[in-house]
mmCIF file of C-alpha atoms in Angstrom:
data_model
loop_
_atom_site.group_PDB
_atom_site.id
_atom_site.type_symbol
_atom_site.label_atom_id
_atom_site.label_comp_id
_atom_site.label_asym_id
_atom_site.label_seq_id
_atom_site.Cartn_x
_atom_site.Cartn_y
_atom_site.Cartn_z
ATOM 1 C CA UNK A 110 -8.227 37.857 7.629
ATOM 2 C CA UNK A 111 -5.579 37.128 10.259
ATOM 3 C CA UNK A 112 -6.542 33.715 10.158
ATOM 4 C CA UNK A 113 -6.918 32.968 6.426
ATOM 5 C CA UNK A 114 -3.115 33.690 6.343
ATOM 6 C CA UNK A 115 -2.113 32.124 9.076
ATOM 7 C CA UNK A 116 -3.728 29.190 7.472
ATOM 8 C CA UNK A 117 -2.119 29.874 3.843
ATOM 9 C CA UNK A 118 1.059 30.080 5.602
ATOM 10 C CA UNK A 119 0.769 27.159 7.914
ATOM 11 C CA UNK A 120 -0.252 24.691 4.615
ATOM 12 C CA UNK A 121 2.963 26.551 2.816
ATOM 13 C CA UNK A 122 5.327 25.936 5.409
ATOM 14 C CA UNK A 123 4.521 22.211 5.712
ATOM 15 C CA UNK A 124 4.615 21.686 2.008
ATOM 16 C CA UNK A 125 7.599 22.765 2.261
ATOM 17 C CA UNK A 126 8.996 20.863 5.256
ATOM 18 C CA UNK A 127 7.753 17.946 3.089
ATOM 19 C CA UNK A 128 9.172 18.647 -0.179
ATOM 20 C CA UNK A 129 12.774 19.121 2.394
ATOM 21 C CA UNK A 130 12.322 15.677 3.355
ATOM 22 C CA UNK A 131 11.849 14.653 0.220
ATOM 23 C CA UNK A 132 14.769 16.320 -0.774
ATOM 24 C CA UNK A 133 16.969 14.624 1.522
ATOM 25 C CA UNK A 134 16.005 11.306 0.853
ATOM 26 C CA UNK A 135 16.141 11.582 -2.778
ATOM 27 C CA UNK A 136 19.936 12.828 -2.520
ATOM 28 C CA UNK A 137 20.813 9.467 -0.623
ATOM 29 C CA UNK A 138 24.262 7.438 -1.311
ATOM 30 C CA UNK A 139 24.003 3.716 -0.779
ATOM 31 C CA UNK A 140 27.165 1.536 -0.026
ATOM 32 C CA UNK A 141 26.867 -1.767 -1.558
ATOM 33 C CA UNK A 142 27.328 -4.937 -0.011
ATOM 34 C CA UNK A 143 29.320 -7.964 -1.571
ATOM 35 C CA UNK A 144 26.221 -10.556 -1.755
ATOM 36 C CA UNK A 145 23.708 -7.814 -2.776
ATOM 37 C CA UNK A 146 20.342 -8.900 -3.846
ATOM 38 C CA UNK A 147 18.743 -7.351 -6.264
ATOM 39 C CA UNK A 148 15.044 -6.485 -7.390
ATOM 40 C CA UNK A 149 13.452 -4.772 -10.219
ATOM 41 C CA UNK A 150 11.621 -1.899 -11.849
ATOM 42 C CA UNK A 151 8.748 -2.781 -14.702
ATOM 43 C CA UNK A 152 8.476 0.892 -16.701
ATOM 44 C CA UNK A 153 5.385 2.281 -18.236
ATOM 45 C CA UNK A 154 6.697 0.699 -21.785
ATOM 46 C CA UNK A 155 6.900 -3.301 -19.883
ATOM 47 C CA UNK A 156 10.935 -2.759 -19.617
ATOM 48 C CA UNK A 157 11.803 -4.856 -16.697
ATOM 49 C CA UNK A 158 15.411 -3.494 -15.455
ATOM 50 C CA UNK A 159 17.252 -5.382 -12.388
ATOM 51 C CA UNK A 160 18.860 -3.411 -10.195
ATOM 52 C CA UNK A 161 18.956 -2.074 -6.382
ATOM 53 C CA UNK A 162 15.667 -1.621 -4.942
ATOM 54 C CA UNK A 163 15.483 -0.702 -1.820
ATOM 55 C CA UNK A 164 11.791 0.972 0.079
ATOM 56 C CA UNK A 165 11.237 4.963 -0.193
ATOM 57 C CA UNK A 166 9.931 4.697 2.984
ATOM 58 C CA UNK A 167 9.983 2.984 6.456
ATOM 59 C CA UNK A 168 7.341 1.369 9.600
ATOM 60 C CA UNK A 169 6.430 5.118 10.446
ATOM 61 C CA UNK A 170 5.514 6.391 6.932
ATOM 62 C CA UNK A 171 4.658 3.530 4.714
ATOM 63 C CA UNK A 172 2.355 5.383 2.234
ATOM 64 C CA UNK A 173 5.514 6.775 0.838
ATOM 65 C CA UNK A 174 6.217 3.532 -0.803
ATOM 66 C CA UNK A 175 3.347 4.063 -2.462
ATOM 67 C CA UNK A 176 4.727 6.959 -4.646
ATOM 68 C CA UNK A 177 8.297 6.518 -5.026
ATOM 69 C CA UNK A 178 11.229 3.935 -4.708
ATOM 70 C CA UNK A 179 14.694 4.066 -4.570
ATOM 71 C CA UNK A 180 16.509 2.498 -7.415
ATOM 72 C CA UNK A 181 20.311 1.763 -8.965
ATOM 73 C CA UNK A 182 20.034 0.266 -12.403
ATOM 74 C CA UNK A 183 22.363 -2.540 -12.801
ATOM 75 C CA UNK A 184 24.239 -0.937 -15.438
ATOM 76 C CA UNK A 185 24.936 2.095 -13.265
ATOM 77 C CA UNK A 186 26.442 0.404 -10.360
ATOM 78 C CA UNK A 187 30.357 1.561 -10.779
ATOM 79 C CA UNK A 188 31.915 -1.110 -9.001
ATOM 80 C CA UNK A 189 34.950 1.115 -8.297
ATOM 81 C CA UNK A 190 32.919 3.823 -5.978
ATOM 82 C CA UNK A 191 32.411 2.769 -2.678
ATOM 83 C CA UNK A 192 28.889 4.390 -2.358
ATOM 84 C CA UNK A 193 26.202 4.632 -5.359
ATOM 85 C CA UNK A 194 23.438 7.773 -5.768
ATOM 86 C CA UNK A 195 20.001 6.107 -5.806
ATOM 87 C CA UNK A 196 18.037 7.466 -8.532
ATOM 88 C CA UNK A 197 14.335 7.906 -6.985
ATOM 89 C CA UNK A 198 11.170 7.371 -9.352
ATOM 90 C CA UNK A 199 8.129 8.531 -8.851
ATOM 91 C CA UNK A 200 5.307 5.684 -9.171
ATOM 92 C CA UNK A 201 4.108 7.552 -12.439
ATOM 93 C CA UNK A 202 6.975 6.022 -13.537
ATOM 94 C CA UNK A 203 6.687 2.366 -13.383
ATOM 95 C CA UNK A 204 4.093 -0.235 -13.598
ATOM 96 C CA UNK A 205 5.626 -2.320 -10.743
ATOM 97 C CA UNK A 206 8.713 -2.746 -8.397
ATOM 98 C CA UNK A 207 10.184 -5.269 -6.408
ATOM 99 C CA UNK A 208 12.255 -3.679 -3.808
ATOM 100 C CA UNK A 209 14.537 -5.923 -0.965
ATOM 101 C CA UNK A 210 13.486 -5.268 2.529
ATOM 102 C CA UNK A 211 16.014 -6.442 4.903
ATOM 103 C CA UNK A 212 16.326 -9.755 2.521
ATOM 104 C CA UNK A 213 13.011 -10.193 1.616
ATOM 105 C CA UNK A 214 11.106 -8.908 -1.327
ATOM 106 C CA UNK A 215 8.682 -6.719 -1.495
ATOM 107 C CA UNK A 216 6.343 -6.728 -4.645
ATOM 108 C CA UNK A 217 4.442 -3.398 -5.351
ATOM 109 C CA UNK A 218 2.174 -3.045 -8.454
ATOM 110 C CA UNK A 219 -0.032 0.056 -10.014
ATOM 111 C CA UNK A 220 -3.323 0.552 -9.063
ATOM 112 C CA UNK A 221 -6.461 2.782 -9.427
ATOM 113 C CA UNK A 222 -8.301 3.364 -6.571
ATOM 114 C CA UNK A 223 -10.069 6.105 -4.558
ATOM 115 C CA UNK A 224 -9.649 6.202 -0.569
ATOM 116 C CA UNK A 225 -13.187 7.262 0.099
ATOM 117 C CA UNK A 226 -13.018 5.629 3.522
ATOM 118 C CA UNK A 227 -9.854 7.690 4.928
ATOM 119 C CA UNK A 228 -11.039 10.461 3.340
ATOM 120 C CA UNK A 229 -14.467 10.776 5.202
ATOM 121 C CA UNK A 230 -12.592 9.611 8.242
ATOM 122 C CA UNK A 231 -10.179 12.617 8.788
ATOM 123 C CA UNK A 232 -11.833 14.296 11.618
ATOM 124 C CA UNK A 233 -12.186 17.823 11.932
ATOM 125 C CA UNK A 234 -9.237 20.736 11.664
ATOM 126 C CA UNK A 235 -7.148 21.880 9.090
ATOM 127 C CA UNK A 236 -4.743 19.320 8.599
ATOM 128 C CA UNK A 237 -7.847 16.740 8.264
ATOM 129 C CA UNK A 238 -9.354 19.096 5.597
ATOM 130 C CA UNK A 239 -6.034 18.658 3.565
ATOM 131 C CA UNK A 240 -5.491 14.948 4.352
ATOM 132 C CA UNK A 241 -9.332 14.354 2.785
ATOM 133 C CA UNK A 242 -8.243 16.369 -0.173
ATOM 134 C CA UNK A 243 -4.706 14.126 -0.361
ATOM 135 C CA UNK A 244 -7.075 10.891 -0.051
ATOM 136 C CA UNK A 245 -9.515 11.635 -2.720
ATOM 137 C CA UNK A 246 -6.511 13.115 -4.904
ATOM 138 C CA UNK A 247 -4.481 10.364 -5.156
ATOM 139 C CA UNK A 248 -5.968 8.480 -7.349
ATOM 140 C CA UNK A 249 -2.859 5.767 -8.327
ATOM 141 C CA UNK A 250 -0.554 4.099 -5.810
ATOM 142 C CA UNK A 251 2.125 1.510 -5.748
ATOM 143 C CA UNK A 252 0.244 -1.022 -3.276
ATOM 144 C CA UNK A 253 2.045 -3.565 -2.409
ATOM 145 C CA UNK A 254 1.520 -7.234 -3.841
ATOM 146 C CA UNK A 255 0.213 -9.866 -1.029
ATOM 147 C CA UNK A 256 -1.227 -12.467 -3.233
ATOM 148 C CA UNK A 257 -0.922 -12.718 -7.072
ATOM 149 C CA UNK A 258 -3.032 -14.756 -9.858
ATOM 150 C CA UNK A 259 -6.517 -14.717 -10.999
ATOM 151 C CA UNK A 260 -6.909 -12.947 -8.043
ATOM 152 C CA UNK A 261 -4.908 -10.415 -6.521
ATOM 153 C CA UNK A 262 -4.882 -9.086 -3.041
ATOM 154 C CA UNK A 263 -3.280 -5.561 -1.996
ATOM 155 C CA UNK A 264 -2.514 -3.736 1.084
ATOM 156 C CA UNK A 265 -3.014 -0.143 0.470
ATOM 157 C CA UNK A 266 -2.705 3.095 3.365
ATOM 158 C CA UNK A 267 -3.988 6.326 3.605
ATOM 159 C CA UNK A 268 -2.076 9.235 3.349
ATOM 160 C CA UNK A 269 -2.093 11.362 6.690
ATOM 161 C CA UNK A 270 -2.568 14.867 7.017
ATOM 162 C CA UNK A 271 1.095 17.171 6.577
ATOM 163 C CA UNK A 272 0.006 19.553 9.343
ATOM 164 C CA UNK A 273 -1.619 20.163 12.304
ATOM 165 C CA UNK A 274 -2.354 23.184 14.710
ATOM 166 C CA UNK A 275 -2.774 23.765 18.307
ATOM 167 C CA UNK A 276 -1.860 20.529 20.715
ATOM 168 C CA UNK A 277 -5.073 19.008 20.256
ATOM 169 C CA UNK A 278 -4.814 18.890 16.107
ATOM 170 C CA UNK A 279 -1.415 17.459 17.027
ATOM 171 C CA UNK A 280 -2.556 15.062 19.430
ATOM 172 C CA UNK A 281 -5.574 14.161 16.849
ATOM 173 C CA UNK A 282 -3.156 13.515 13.875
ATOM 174 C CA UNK A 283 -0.682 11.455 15.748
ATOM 175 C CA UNK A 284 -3.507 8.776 17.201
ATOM 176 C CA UNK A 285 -4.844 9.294 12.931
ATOM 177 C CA UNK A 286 -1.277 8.535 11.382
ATOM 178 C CA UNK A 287 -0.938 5.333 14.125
ATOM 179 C CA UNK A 288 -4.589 4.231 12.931
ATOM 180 C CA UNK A 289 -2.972 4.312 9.154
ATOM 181 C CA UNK A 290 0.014 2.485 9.340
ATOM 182 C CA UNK A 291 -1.880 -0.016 11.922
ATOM 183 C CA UNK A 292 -4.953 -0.719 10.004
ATOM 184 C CA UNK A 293 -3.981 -0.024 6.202
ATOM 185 C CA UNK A 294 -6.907 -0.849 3.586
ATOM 186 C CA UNK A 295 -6.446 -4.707 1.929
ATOM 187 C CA UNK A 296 -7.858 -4.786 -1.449
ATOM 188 C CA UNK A 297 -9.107 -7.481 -3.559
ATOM 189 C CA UNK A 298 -8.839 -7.615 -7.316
ATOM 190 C CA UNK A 299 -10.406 -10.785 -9.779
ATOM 191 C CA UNK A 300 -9.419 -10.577 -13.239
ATOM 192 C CA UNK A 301 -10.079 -7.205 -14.257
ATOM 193 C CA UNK A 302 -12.238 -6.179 -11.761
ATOM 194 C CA UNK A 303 -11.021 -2.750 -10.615
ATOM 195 C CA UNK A 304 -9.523 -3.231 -6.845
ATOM 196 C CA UNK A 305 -12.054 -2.767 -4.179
ATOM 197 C CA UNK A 306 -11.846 -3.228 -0.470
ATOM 198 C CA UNK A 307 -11.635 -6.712 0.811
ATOM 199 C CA UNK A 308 -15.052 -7.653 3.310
ATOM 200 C CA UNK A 309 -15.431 -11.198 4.629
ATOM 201 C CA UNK A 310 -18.598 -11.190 2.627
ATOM 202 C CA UNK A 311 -16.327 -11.380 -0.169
ATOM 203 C CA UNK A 312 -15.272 -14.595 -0.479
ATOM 204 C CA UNK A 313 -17.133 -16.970 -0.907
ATOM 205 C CA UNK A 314 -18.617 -15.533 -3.972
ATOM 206 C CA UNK A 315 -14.937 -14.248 -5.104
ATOM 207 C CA UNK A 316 -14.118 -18.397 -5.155
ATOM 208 C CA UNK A 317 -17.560 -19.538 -6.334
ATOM 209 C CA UNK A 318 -16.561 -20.729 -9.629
ATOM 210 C CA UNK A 319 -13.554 -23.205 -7.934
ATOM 211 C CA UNK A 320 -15.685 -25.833 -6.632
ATOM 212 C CA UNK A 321 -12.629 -27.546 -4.323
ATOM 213 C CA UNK A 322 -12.048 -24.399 -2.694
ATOM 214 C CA UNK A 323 -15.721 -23.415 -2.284
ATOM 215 C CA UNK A 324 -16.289 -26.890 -1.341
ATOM 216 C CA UNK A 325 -13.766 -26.761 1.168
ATOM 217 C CA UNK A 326 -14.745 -23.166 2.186
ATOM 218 C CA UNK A 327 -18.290 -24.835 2.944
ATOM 219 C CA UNK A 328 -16.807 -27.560 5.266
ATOM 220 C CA UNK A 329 -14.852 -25.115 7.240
ATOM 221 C CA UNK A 330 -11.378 -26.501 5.721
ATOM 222 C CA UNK A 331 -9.665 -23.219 5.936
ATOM 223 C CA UNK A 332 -8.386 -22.333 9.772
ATOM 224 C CA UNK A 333 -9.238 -18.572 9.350
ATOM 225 C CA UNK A 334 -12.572 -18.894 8.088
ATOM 226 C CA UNK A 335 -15.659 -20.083 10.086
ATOM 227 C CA UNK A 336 -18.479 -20.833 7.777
ATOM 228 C CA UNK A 337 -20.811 -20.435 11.226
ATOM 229 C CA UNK A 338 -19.631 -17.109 11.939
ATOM 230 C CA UNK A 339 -18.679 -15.469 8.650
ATOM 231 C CA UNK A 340 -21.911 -16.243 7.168
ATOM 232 C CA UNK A 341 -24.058 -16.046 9.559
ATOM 233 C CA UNK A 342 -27.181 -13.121 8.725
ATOM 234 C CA UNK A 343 -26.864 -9.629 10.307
ATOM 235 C CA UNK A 344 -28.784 -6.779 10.132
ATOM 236 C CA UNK A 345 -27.358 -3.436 8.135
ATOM 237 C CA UNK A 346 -25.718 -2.045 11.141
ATOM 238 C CA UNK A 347 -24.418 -6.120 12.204
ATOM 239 C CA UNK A 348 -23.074 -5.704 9.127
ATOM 240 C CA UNK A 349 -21.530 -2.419 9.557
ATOM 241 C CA UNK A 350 -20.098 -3.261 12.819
ATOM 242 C CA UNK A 351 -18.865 -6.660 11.565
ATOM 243 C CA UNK A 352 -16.935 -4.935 8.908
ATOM 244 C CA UNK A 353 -15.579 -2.465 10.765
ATOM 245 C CA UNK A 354 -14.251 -5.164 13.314
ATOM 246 C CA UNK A 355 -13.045 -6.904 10.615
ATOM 247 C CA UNK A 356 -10.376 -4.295 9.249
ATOM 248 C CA UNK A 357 -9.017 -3.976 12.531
ATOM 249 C CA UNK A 358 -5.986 -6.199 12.974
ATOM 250 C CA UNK A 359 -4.654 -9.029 10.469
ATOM 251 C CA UNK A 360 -7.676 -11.222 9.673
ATOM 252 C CA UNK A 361 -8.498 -10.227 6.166
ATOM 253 C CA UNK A 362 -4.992 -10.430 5.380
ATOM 254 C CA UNK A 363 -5.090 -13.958 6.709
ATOM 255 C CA UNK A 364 -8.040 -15.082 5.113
ATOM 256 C CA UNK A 365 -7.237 -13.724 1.296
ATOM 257 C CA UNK A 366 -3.595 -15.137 1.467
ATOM 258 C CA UNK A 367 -4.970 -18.787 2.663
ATOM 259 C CA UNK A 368 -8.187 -18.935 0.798
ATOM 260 C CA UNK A 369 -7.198 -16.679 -2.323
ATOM 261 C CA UNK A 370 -3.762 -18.302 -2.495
ATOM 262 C CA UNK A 371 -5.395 -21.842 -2.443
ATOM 263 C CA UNK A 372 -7.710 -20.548 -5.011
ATOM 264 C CA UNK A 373 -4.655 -19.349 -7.512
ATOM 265 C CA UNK A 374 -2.293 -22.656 -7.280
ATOM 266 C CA UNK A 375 -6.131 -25.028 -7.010
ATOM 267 C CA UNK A 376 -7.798 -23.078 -9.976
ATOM 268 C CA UNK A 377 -5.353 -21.589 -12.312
ATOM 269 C CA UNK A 378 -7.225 -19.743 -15.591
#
C-alpha cells in the first residue's frame, strides 16, 4: 500500500515539476533585435502568418519542439515595447512552423506516427513504464522537415521518461534521455505513404521509378551509398544488426538528404 502511493505521488509530483517548467517557458518576454528574421506558423485552416518563431525547446530536450513553439504574430509586435510576450501553441494547433535557430531555419511539419521502437525500449522501472505509455500516446508530433518533395524525410525523438527513483533509475534515465537526443528516429514519407522509419533497405525501391537516380544508385554515384555493402544479402538477425548499426550516428540522415534530395530536384511529379 505504502508503495502504491509513494508511486501515485512520485508520478504527481513530476507532472507537476513539468507542467512548472512549462509554465515558465510559456510566460517568456523576447527583446527584439533590429535585423530580425522572421518565420512562420501554417494553422489547422492553411493560414500561413509570419512572425517570430523561435524553438520551444533546446540540444538537451528536443522532443519539446515537437509539441509546442514559441511565436509573435507580426501584427502583434508593438514596436514601442522593448520586450514582446511570446504566445506558445501547442502543435494541435498548426499544420507546420518554421522557427529561426540562431539564423537558420528550422522547418517542422505534422505527422502521424507511433514510436513503437522507444516504447519497447524503455527498460525496466517506473519512469520507463510511463515513458512507454508517453511513446505509444503521442500519436502526432511536429518533426522537423530534412528533405521536402515527392518524398519527404523527418527526424523524429522519443519522449523520455519525467521521473525516476532510486540512483540507479536515475542513472538508467540519464544514459536513456542521451540515447534520444543522440540517435532520434529519421522517417521517410513518399507521396502519401504514412511516415515510417527510414532502413537502408529503403532506398533503392523508394527511387525505383527515377531511372537516373536508380541508375546512378546502381553505379555507386552517390558517396554515402555503397551498392556492395548496402545490398549485399544477410540473414534475419544480419539484418537486424545491420539496422540497428545503421540508426546509430548520421548515416541515414546522409543518405536520404543526398539520394532523396537528388531524387526531388531529378524527378519532380
Amino acid at each position: 500500500m505504502k508503495k502504491s502511493i509513494l508511486t501515485v505521488g512520485l508520478f504527481i509530483f513530476s507532472m507537476a515539476a513539468f507542467a512548472q517548467d512549462n509554465a515558465d517557458n510559456d510566460n517568456e518576454e523576447y527583446e527584439l533585435k533590429g535585423t530580425e528574421k522572421q518565420g512562420y506558423i501554417i494553422t489547422k485552416d492553411d493560414q500561413r502568418i509570419e512572425g517570430i518563431v523561435k524553438l520551444y525547446g533546446n540540444a538537451s530536450n528536443p522532443w519539446k519542439n515537437q509539441k509546442k513553439v514559441k511565436f509573435i504574430a507580426k501584427e502583434s509586435i508593438d514596436p514601442e515595447k522593448k520586450k514582446q510576450k511570446f504566445k506558445v501553441l501547442d502543435a494541435d494547433d498548426m499544420k507546420e512552423y518554421v522557427a529561426i535557430d540562431d539564423s537558420t531555419e528550422r522547418h517542422f511539419r505534422m505527422i502521424k506516427f507511433v514510436n513503437k521502437r522507444e516504447a519497447l525500449t524503455s527498460g525496466g522501472g517506473l519512469g520507463a513504464q510511463i515513458k512507454t505509455i508517453k511513446n505509444l500516446s503521442n500519436t502526432t508530433h511536429m518533426a522537423e522537415v530534412l528533405v521536402d518533395g515527392p518524398i519527404k524525410m523527418y527526424r523524429l525523438y522519443g519522449y523520455p521518461a519525467p521521473v525516476a527513483v532510486g540512483n540507479s533509475d536515475v542513472a538508467e534515465m540519464e544514459a536513456a534521455n542521451q540515447n534520444l537526443r543522440d540517435n532520434p528516429d529519421i522517417l521517410v514519407q513518399k507521396g502519401d505513404d504514412k511516415p515510417k522509419e527510414l532502413t537502408t533497405s529503403d532506398i533503392k525501391k523508394l527511387v525505383s521509378d527515377c531511372p537516373t537516380v536508380a541508375d546512378k544508385l546502381a553505379a555507386g554515384g552517390y558517396s554515402t551509398y555503397d551498392p556492395a555493402k548496402e545490398e549485399k544479402k544477410k540473414s534475419g538477425m544480419g539484418k537486424l544488426i545491420k539496422g540497428e548499426l545503421d540508426r546509430g550516428g548520421s548515416k541515414l540522415q546522409d543518405m536520404g538528404t543526398q539520394i532523396f534530395g537528388d531524387y526531388n530536384t531529378t524527378c519532380k511529379q
